[in-house]
mmCIF file of C-alpha atoms in Angstrom:
data_model
loop_
_atom_site.group_PDB
_atom_site.id
_atom_site.type_symbol
_atom_site.label_atom_id
_atom_site.label_comp_id
_atom_site.label_asym_id
_atom_site.label_seq_id
_atom_site.Cartn_x
_atom_site.Cartn_y
_atom_site.Cartn_z
ATOM 1 C CA UNK A 8 -9.644 27.455 4.539
ATOM 2 C CA UNK A 9 -12.508 26.349 6.329
ATOM 3 C CA UNK A 10 -13.435 22.536 6.521
ATOM 4 C CA UNK A 11 -16.968 21.653 4.501
ATOM 5 C CA UNK A 12 -17.578 19.668 8.514
ATOM 6 C CA UNK A 13 -15.375 18.812 10.790
ATOM 7 C CA UNK A 14 -11.832 18.189 10.382
ATOM 8 C CA UNK A 15 -12.413 14.100 11.310
ATOM 9 C CA UNK A 16 -15.120 14.157 8.411
ATOM 10 C CA UNK A 17 -12.502 15.457 6.023
ATOM 11 C CA UNK A 18 -9.277 12.920 6.801
ATOM 12 C CA UNK A 19 -8.450 9.844 5.526
ATOM 13 C CA UNK A 20 -5.895 7.024 6.102
ATOM 14 C CA UNK A 21 -4.078 5.641 3.573
ATOM 15 C CA UNK A 22 -2.201 2.013 3.335
ATOM 16 C CA UNK A 23 -0.928 0.027 1.098
ATOM 17 C CA UNK A 24 0.871 3.000 -0.889
ATOM 18 C CA UNK A 25 4.729 2.124 -2.624
ATOM 19 C CA UNK A 26 7.639 2.153 0.338
ATOM 20 C CA UNK A 27 9.084 5.122 -0.819
ATOM 21 C CA UNK A 28 6.125 7.314 -1.313
ATOM 22 C CA UNK A 29 6.403 10.492 -0.481
ATOM 23 C CA UNK A 30 4.072 14.140 0.610
ATOM 24 C CA UNK A 31 4.857 15.690 -2.250
ATOM 25 C CA UNK A 32 3.082 12.304 -4.511
ATOM 26 C CA UNK A 33 0.327 12.024 -2.115
ATOM 27 C CA UNK A 34 -0.656 15.307 -2.391
ATOM 28 C CA UNK A 35 -0.320 15.017 -6.654
ATOM 29 C CA UNK A 36 -2.317 11.138 -5.935
ATOM 30 C CA UNK A 37 -5.272 12.646 -3.709
ATOM 31 C CA UNK A 38 -5.292 16.183 -5.700
ATOM 32 C CA UNK A 39 -7.805 15.473 -8.268
ATOM 33 C CA UNK A 40 -10.869 14.813 -5.946
ATOM 34 C CA UNK A 41 -11.169 18.540 -4.279
ATOM 35 C CA UNK A 42 -8.867 21.029 -2.710
ATOM 36 C CA UNK A 43 -6.025 18.816 -0.584
ATOM 37 C CA UNK A 44 -5.303 20.843 2.552
ATOM 38 C CA UNK A 45 -2.404 18.969 4.348
ATOM 39 C CA UNK A 46 -0.434 16.006 3.963
ATOM 40 C CA UNK A 47 1.215 13.315 6.632
ATOM 41 C CA UNK A 48 3.298 10.763 5.249
ATOM 42 C CA UNK A 49 3.105 7.865 8.499
ATOM 43 C CA UNK A 50 6.771 6.056 8.531
ATOM 44 C CA UNK A 51 6.529 2.518 10.617
ATOM 45 C CA UNK A 52 10.222 0.561 10.207
ATOM 46 C CA UNK A 53 7.763 -2.876 10.525
ATOM 47 C CA UNK A 54 5.611 -2.106 7.935
ATOM 48 C CA UNK A 55 6.861 -3.277 4.105
ATOM 49 C CA UNK A 56 4.342 -0.062 2.631
ATOM 50 C CA UNK A 57 4.050 3.594 3.065
ATOM 51 C CA UNK A 58 1.227 5.035 5.132
ATOM 52 C CA UNK A 59 -0.890 8.759 5.099
ATOM 53 C CA UNK A 60 -3.080 10.683 6.052
ATOM 54 C CA UNK A 61 -4.851 13.773 3.239
ATOM 55 C CA UNK A 62 -6.848 15.851 4.517
ATOM 56 C CA UNK A 63 -9.334 17.380 2.345
ATOM 57 C CA UNK A 64 -11.311 21.017 1.842
ATOM 58 C CA UNK A 65 -14.936 19.361 1.973
ATOM 59 C CA UNK A 66 -16.537 15.870 2.646
ATOM 60 C CA UNK A 67 -18.160 14.912 -0.723
ATOM 61 C CA UNK A 68 -14.212 15.759 -2.373
ATOM 62 C CA UNK A 69 -13.472 13.073 0.220
ATOM 63 C CA UNK A 70 -15.743 10.338 -0.127
ATOM 64 C CA UNK A 71 -14.610 11.258 -3.606
ATOM 65 C CA UNK A 72 -11.498 10.188 -3.674
ATOM 66 C CA UNK A 73 -12.709 7.171 -1.065
ATOM 67 C CA UNK A 74 -14.304 5.795 -3.709
ATOM 68 C CA UNK A 75 -12.233 6.079 -6.027
ATOM 69 C CA UNK A 76 -9.162 5.068 -4.774
ATOM 70 C CA UNK A 77 -9.751 2.424 -2.111
ATOM 71 C CA UNK A 78 -8.876 -1.553 -3.396
ATOM 72 C CA UNK A 79 -7.174 -0.218 -6.663
ATOM 73 C CA UNK A 80 -4.303 -1.537 -7.652
ATOM 74 C CA UNK A 81 -2.876 1.579 -9.129
ATOM 75 C CA UNK A 82 0.197 0.862 -8.241
ATOM 76 C CA UNK A 83 1.399 -3.086 -7.464
ATOM 77 C CA UNK A 84 -1.306 -5.428 -9.181
ATOM 78 C CA UNK A 85 -1.289 -7.722 -6.389
ATOM 79 C CA UNK A 86 -1.185 -5.191 -3.864
ATOM 80 C CA UNK A 87 -4.601 -3.066 -3.358
ATOM 81 C CA UNK A 88 -5.150 1.069 -2.006
ATOM 82 C CA UNK A 89 -6.442 1.261 1.107
ATOM 83 C CA UNK A 90 -7.518 4.628 2.162
ATOM 84 C CA UNK A 91 -11.048 4.672 4.915
ATOM 85 C CA UNK A 92 -11.608 8.055 6.947
ATOM 86 C CA UNK A 93 -9.599 8.465 9.785
ATOM 87 C CA UNK A 94 -9.948 8.051 13.106
ATOM 88 C CA UNK A 95 -11.109 10.828 15.939
ATOM 89 C CA UNK A 96 -8.935 12.916 16.654
ATOM 90 C CA UNK A 97 -7.008 12.922 19.804
ATOM 91 C CA UNK A 98 -4.691 15.559 21.162
ATOM 92 C CA UNK A 99 -1.855 15.320 18.664
ATOM 93 C CA UNK A 100 -4.710 15.873 16.095
ATOM 94 C CA UNK A 101 -6.035 13.057 13.950
ATOM 95 C CA UNK A 102 -5.204 8.942 14.949
ATOM 96 C CA UNK A 103 -4.234 6.222 11.718
ATOM 97 C CA UNK A 104 -6.487 3.093 12.884
ATOM 98 C CA UNK A 105 -3.167 1.568 13.491
ATOM 99 C CA UNK A 106 -1.490 3.771 16.175
ATOM 100 C CA UNK A 107 0.587 7.223 16.577
ATOM 101 C CA UNK A 108 2.037 8.825 13.352
ATOM 102 C CA UNK A 109 5.523 9.340 13.666
ATOM 103 C CA UNK A 110 5.369 11.752 10.455
ATOM 104 C CA UNK A 111 5.216 15.747 10.333
ATOM 105 C CA UNK A 112 2.126 17.739 8.914
ATOM 106 C CA UNK A 113 3.331 19.107 5.726
ATOM 107 C CA UNK A 114 0.790 22.130 3.764
ATOM 108 C CA UNK A 115 1.214 21.833 0.206
ATOM 109 C CA UNK A 116 -1.386 23.863 -1.282
ATOM 110 C CA UNK A 117 -0.867 23.737 -5.204
ATOM 111 C CA UNK A 118 0.685 27.354 -6.013
ATOM 112 C CA UNK A 119 -0.654 28.519 -9.486
ATOM 113 C CA UNK A 120 0.030 26.893 -12.427
ATOM 114 C CA UNK A 121 2.983 25.156 -10.791
ATOM 115 C CA UNK A 122 4.674 21.716 -13.241
ATOM 116 C CA UNK A 123 4.230 19.772 -10.257
ATOM 117 C CA UNK A 124 0.792 20.078 -9.454
ATOM 118 C CA UNK A 125 -0.472 21.114 -12.574
ATOM 119 C CA UNK A 126 1.229 17.993 -15.463
ATOM 120 C CA UNK A 127 -1.449 19.162 -18.251
ATOM 121 C CA UNK A 128 -2.214 22.474 -19.604
ATOM 122 C CA UNK A 129 -5.044 22.585 -21.660
ATOM 123 C CA UNK A 130 -4.813 25.727 -25.041
ATOM 124 C CA UNK A 131 -6.762 27.955 -24.559
ATOM 125 C CA UNK A 132 -8.002 27.048 -20.767
ATOM 126 C CA UNK A 133 -10.875 24.916 -21.922
ATOM 127 C CA UNK A 134 -11.196 21.745 -22.443
ATOM 128 C CA UNK A 135 -12.103 20.651 -25.717
ATOM 129 C CA UNK A 136 -16.177 21.154 -26.259
ATOM 130 C CA UNK A 137 -17.806 17.159 -26.256
ATOM 131 C CA UNK A 138 -18.214 15.321 -28.546
ATOM 132 C CA UNK A 139 -21.889 13.629 -29.139
ATOM 133 C CA UNK A 140 -22.205 9.725 -27.915
ATOM 134 C CA UNK A 141 -19.648 8.105 -27.280
ATOM 135 C CA UNK A 142 -19.365 4.643 -30.366
ATOM 136 C CA UNK A 143 -19.620 1.462 -29.434
ATOM 137 C CA UNK A 144 -16.385 0.091 -29.470
ATOM 138 C CA UNK A 145 -15.515 -2.011 -32.609
ATOM 139 C CA UNK A 146 -14.266 -6.108 -32.120
ATOM 140 C CA UNK A 147 -11.526 -5.384 -33.615
ATOM 141 C CA UNK A 148 -10.654 -2.514 -30.334
ATOM 142 C CA UNK A 149 -12.106 -5.049 -28.182
ATOM 143 C CA UNK A 150 -9.630 -8.059 -28.962
ATOM 144 C CA UNK A 151 -6.709 -5.850 -28.630
ATOM 145 C CA UNK A 152 -7.335 -2.989 -25.908
ATOM 146 C CA UNK A 153 -9.782 -4.808 -23.698
ATOM 147 C CA UNK A 154 -8.676 -7.046 -20.574
ATOM 148 C CA UNK A 155 -11.445 -9.153 -18.430
ATOM 149 C CA UNK A 156 -9.625 -8.034 -16.008
ATOM 150 C CA UNK A 157 -7.701 -4.872 -16.376
ATOM 151 C CA UNK A 158 -9.616 -3.292 -18.132
ATOM 152 C CA UNK A 159 -9.336 -0.325 -20.994
ATOM 153 C CA UNK A 160 -5.717 -0.208 -21.605
ATOM 154 C CA UNK A 161 -3.924 2.727 -23.083
ATOM 155 C CA UNK A 162 -1.184 3.875 -24.840
ATOM 156 C CA UNK A 163 0.429 7.008 -23.170
ATOM 157 C CA UNK A 164 3.992 8.355 -25.012
ATOM 158 C CA UNK A 165 5.699 11.843 -25.397
ATOM 159 C CA UNK A 166 6.310 11.721 -21.532
ATOM 160 C CA UNK A 167 8.763 14.242 -19.929
ATOM 161 C CA UNK A 168 11.817 12.034 -17.726
ATOM 162 C CA UNK A 169 10.116 14.021 -14.462
ATOM 163 C CA UNK A 170 6.975 12.128 -15.328
ATOM 164 C CA UNK A 171 5.399 9.324 -12.772
ATOM 165 C CA UNK A 172 2.921 6.562 -11.665
ATOM 166 C CA UNK A 173 1.232 9.318 -10.119
ATOM 167 C CA UNK A 174 1.808 11.812 -13.406
ATOM 168 C CA UNK A 175 -0.354 9.571 -14.909
ATOM 169 C CA UNK A 176 -2.959 8.785 -12.280
ATOM 170 C CA UNK A 177 -3.714 12.794 -12.095
ATOM 171 C CA UNK A 178 -3.752 12.898 -16.066
ATOM 172 C CA UNK A 179 -6.254 9.721 -16.407
ATOM 173 C CA UNK A 180 -8.526 9.682 -13.446
ATOM 174 C CA UNK A 181 -10.529 12.568 -13.883
ATOM 175 C CA UNK A 182 -12.260 10.236 -17.023
ATOM 176 C CA UNK A 183 -13.145 7.140 -14.118
ATOM 177 C CA UNK A 184 -11.812 4.791 -12.618
ATOM 178 C CA UNK A 185 -8.329 3.060 -13.286
ATOM 179 C CA UNK A 186 -6.832 -0.127 -12.545
ATOM 180 C CA UNK A 187 -3.159 -0.080 -12.651
ATOM 181 C CA UNK A 188 -0.975 2.701 -13.964
ATOM 182 C CA UNK A 189 2.710 2.480 -15.752
ATOM 183 C CA UNK A 190 5.415 5.535 -16.288
ATOM 184 C CA UNK A 191 7.854 3.075 -18.325
ATOM 185 C CA UNK A 192 11.230 3.624 -16.206
ATOM 186 C CA UNK A 193 14.734 3.638 -17.332
ATOM 187 C CA UNK A 194 16.903 1.056 -15.140
ATOM 188 C CA UNK A 195 20.127 2.756 -14.445
ATOM 189 C CA UNK A 196 19.424 6.409 -14.624
ATOM 190 C CA UNK A 197 16.106 5.962 -12.783
ATOM 191 C CA UNK A 198 14.151 7.871 -15.443
ATOM 192 C CA UNK A 199 10.311 8.134 -16.931
ATOM 193 C CA UNK A 200 11.973 6.701 -21.178
ATOM 194 C CA UNK A 201 9.098 8.413 -22.400
ATOM 195 C CA UNK A 202 5.950 6.426 -22.397
ATOM 196 C CA UNK A 203 3.161 4.361 -19.814
ATOM 197 C CA UNK A 204 0.706 2.560 -19.651
ATOM 198 C CA UNK A 205 -3.130 2.895 -18.446
ATOM 199 C CA UNK A 206 -5.490 0.982 -17.511
ATOM 200 C CA UNK A 207 -8.768 1.882 -17.154
ATOM 201 C CA UNK A 208 -12.120 -0.158 -15.640
ATOM 202 C CA UNK A 209 -14.742 1.757 -18.320
ATOM 203 C CA UNK A 210 -14.476 2.512 -22.208
ATOM 204 C CA UNK A 211 -16.328 5.377 -22.460
ATOM 205 C CA UNK A 212 -13.905 6.640 -19.396
ATOM 206 C CA UNK A 213 -10.964 5.484 -21.422
ATOM 207 C CA UNK A 214 -12.450 6.503 -24.697
ATOM 208 C CA UNK A 215 -13.340 10.539 -23.789
ATOM 209 C CA UNK A 216 -9.566 10.062 -21.711
ATOM 210 C CA UNK A 217 -7.952 9.780 -25.196
ATOM 211 C CA UNK A 218 -10.453 12.045 -26.774
ATOM 212 C CA UNK A 219 -9.436 15.005 -24.291
ATOM 213 C CA UNK A 220 -5.900 14.677 -24.041
ATOM 214 C CA UNK A 221 -4.202 12.766 -27.732
ATOM 215 C CA UNK A 222 -2.470 16.339 -28.518
ATOM 216 C CA UNK A 223 -2.745 18.440 -25.525
ATOM 217 C CA UNK A 224 0.251 20.399 -24.329
ATOM 218 C CA UNK A 225 2.029 19.299 -21.359
ATOM 219 C CA UNK A 226 3.438 21.943 -18.493
ATOM 220 C CA UNK A 227 6.532 20.564 -19.585
ATOM 221 C CA UNK A 228 6.291 21.662 -23.174
ATOM 222 C CA UNK A 229 5.385 18.147 -24.788
ATOM 223 C CA UNK A 230 2.507 17.059 -27.363
ATOM 224 C CA UNK A 231 0.779 14.455 -25.230
ATOM 225 C CA UNK A 232 0.129 11.095 -27.357
ATOM 226 C CA UNK A 233 -2.717 8.769 -25.666
ATOM 227 C CA UNK A 234 -4.047 6.259 -27.486
ATOM 228 C CA UNK A 235 -5.611 2.644 -27.394
ATOM 229 C CA UNK A 236 -2.766 -0.306 -26.281
ATOM 230 C CA UNK A 237 -2.235 -2.555 -29.622
ATOM 231 C CA UNK A 238 -1.723 -6.267 -29.084
ATOM 232 C CA UNK A 239 1.782 -4.836 -29.872
ATOM 233 C CA UNK A 240 2.835 -3.694 -27.277
ATOM 234 C CA UNK A 241 2.650 -5.571 -24.786
ATOM 235 C CA UNK A 242 5.074 -4.690 -21.541
ATOM 236 C CA UNK A 243 1.851 -3.873 -19.725
ATOM 237 C CA UNK A 244 -0.836 -5.267 -19.180
#
């Protein structure tokens, strides 16, 4: 596929990712913003994080990803992800701003309706129609669901044991800026316990996410339950 400009205009360098982040997760993380042609994980024994390169099919998609993800604390509240356009290519391809990559380019173009790349299956193939203006939040909702730093808290349940933070991010990122996500994991099995939390920066986006995602069937066959988080659910803020 041809790029929507030179390759260098669509390559992003990403740092401050979790240490065990892999190429499949990197693809899942960025694919909501447009067609991702390839990803590359960059590992350096001297760094406490994971870095990577993401190549989009066009410049607007790369710009959307950069503006949405750069500076967000999705995986660690105290460690914002850093995203920037990669430096000009050398003889071995795009260069990261911190040195030479030691990873391998992997083409991970989504295939068909694989659950790995399609965590949500919408009945009938489309989202529900627009329901009109978003109502203002009630005072009780503000008290229960809003945090000055983290934004609007959502509670998500009926997740599959294979779901993760990346699954939540892919589901909710189309609705607006996300300040954090967390799929609750069993300490022994390291599998998802079936529920998690998402914090969204804007009320409109949180409202639309609840309206459109609640009751939808996931690719695993489970029916997703999404609601605004009450004060009783305090495991994740």
